Tab-separated table of C-alpha atoms in Angstrom:
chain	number	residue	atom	x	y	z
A	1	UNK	CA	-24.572	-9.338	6.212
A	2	UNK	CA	-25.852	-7.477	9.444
A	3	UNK	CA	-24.708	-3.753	10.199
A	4	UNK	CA	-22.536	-4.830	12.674
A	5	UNK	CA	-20.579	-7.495	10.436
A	6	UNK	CA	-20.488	-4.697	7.608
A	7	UNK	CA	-18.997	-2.130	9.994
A	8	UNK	CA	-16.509	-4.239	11.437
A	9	UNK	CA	-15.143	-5.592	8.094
A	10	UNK	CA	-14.989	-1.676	7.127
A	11	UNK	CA	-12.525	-0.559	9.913
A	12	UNK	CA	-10.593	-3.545	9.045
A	13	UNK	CA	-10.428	-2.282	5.704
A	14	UNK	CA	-9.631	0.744	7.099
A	15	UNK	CA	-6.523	0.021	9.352
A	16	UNK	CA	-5.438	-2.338	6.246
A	17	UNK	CA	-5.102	0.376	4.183
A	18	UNK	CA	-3.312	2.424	6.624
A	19	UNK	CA	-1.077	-0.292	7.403
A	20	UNK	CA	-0.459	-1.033	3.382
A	21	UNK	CA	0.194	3.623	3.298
A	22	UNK	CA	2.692	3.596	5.656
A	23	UNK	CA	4.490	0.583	3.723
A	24	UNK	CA	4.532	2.977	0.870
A	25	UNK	CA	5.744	5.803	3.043
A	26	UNK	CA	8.269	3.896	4.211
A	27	UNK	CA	9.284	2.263	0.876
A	28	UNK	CA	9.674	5.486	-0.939
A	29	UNK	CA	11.722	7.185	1.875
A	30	UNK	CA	14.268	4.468	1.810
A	31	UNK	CA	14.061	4.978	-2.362
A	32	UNK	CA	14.969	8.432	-1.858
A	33	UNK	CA	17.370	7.589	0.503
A	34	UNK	CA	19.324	5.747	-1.928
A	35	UNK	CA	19.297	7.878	-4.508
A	36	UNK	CA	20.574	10.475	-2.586
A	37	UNK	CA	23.458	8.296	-1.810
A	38	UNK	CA	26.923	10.060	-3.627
A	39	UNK	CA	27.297	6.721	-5.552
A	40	UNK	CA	24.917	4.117	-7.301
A	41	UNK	CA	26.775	0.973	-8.222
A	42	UNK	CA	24.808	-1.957	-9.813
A	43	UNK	CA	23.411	-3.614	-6.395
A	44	UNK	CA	21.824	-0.450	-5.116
A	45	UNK	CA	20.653	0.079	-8.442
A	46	UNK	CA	18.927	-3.465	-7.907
A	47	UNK	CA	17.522	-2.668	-4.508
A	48	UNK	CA	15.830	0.347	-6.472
A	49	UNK	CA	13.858	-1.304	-9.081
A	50	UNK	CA	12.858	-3.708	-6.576
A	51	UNK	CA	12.138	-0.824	-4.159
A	52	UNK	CA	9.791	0.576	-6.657
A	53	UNK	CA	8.253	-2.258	-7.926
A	54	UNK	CA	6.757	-3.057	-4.341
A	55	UNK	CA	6.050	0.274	-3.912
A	56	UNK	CA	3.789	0.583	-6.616
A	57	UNK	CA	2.425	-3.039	-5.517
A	58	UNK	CA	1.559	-1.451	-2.373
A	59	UNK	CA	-0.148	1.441	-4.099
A	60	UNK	CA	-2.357	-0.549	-5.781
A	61	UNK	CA	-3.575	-2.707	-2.665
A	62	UNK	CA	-4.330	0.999	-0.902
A	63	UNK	CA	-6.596	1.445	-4.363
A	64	UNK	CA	-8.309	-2.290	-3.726
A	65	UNK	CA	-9.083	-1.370	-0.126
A	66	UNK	CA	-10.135	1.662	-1.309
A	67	UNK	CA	-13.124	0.675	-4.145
A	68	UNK	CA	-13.549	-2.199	-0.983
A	69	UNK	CA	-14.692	0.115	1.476
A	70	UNK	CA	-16.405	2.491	-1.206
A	71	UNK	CA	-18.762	-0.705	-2.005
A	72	UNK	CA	-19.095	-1.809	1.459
A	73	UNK	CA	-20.339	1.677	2.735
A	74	UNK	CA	-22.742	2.015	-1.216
A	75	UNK	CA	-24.247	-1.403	-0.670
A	76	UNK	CA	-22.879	-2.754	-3.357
């Protein structure tokens, strides 16, 4: 792989895991939006577990791109 393919697979990796960051952002605001809500009934309660299930999903893609770019830039 030439510098130029190996730099341009990096900022990929790069706006990947910005994208996948501000999924989380956006995931956990809307979590703490409904918990803040004056009443939790059994569907929101739903929408919460799944809420934090992909949250955490998401966290752990921004970890992936993470060691990805940390191997890309070492050589590994």
């Amino acid at each position: 792989m030439n510098n130029n393919d190996k730099e341009l697979k990096i900022q990929n990796l790069i706006t990947l895991r910005n994208n996948f960051f501000n999924i989380v952002i956006v995931l956990s605001g809307g979590i703490a939006g409904l918990l803040l809500t004056s009443d939790i009934n059994y569907v929101k309660f739903t929408i919460i577990v799944i809420g934090i299930y992909f949250d955490i999903l998401f966290i752990l893609n921004v970890q992936g791109c993470t060691s990805q770019i940390k191997n890309l830039i070492e050589g590994k």
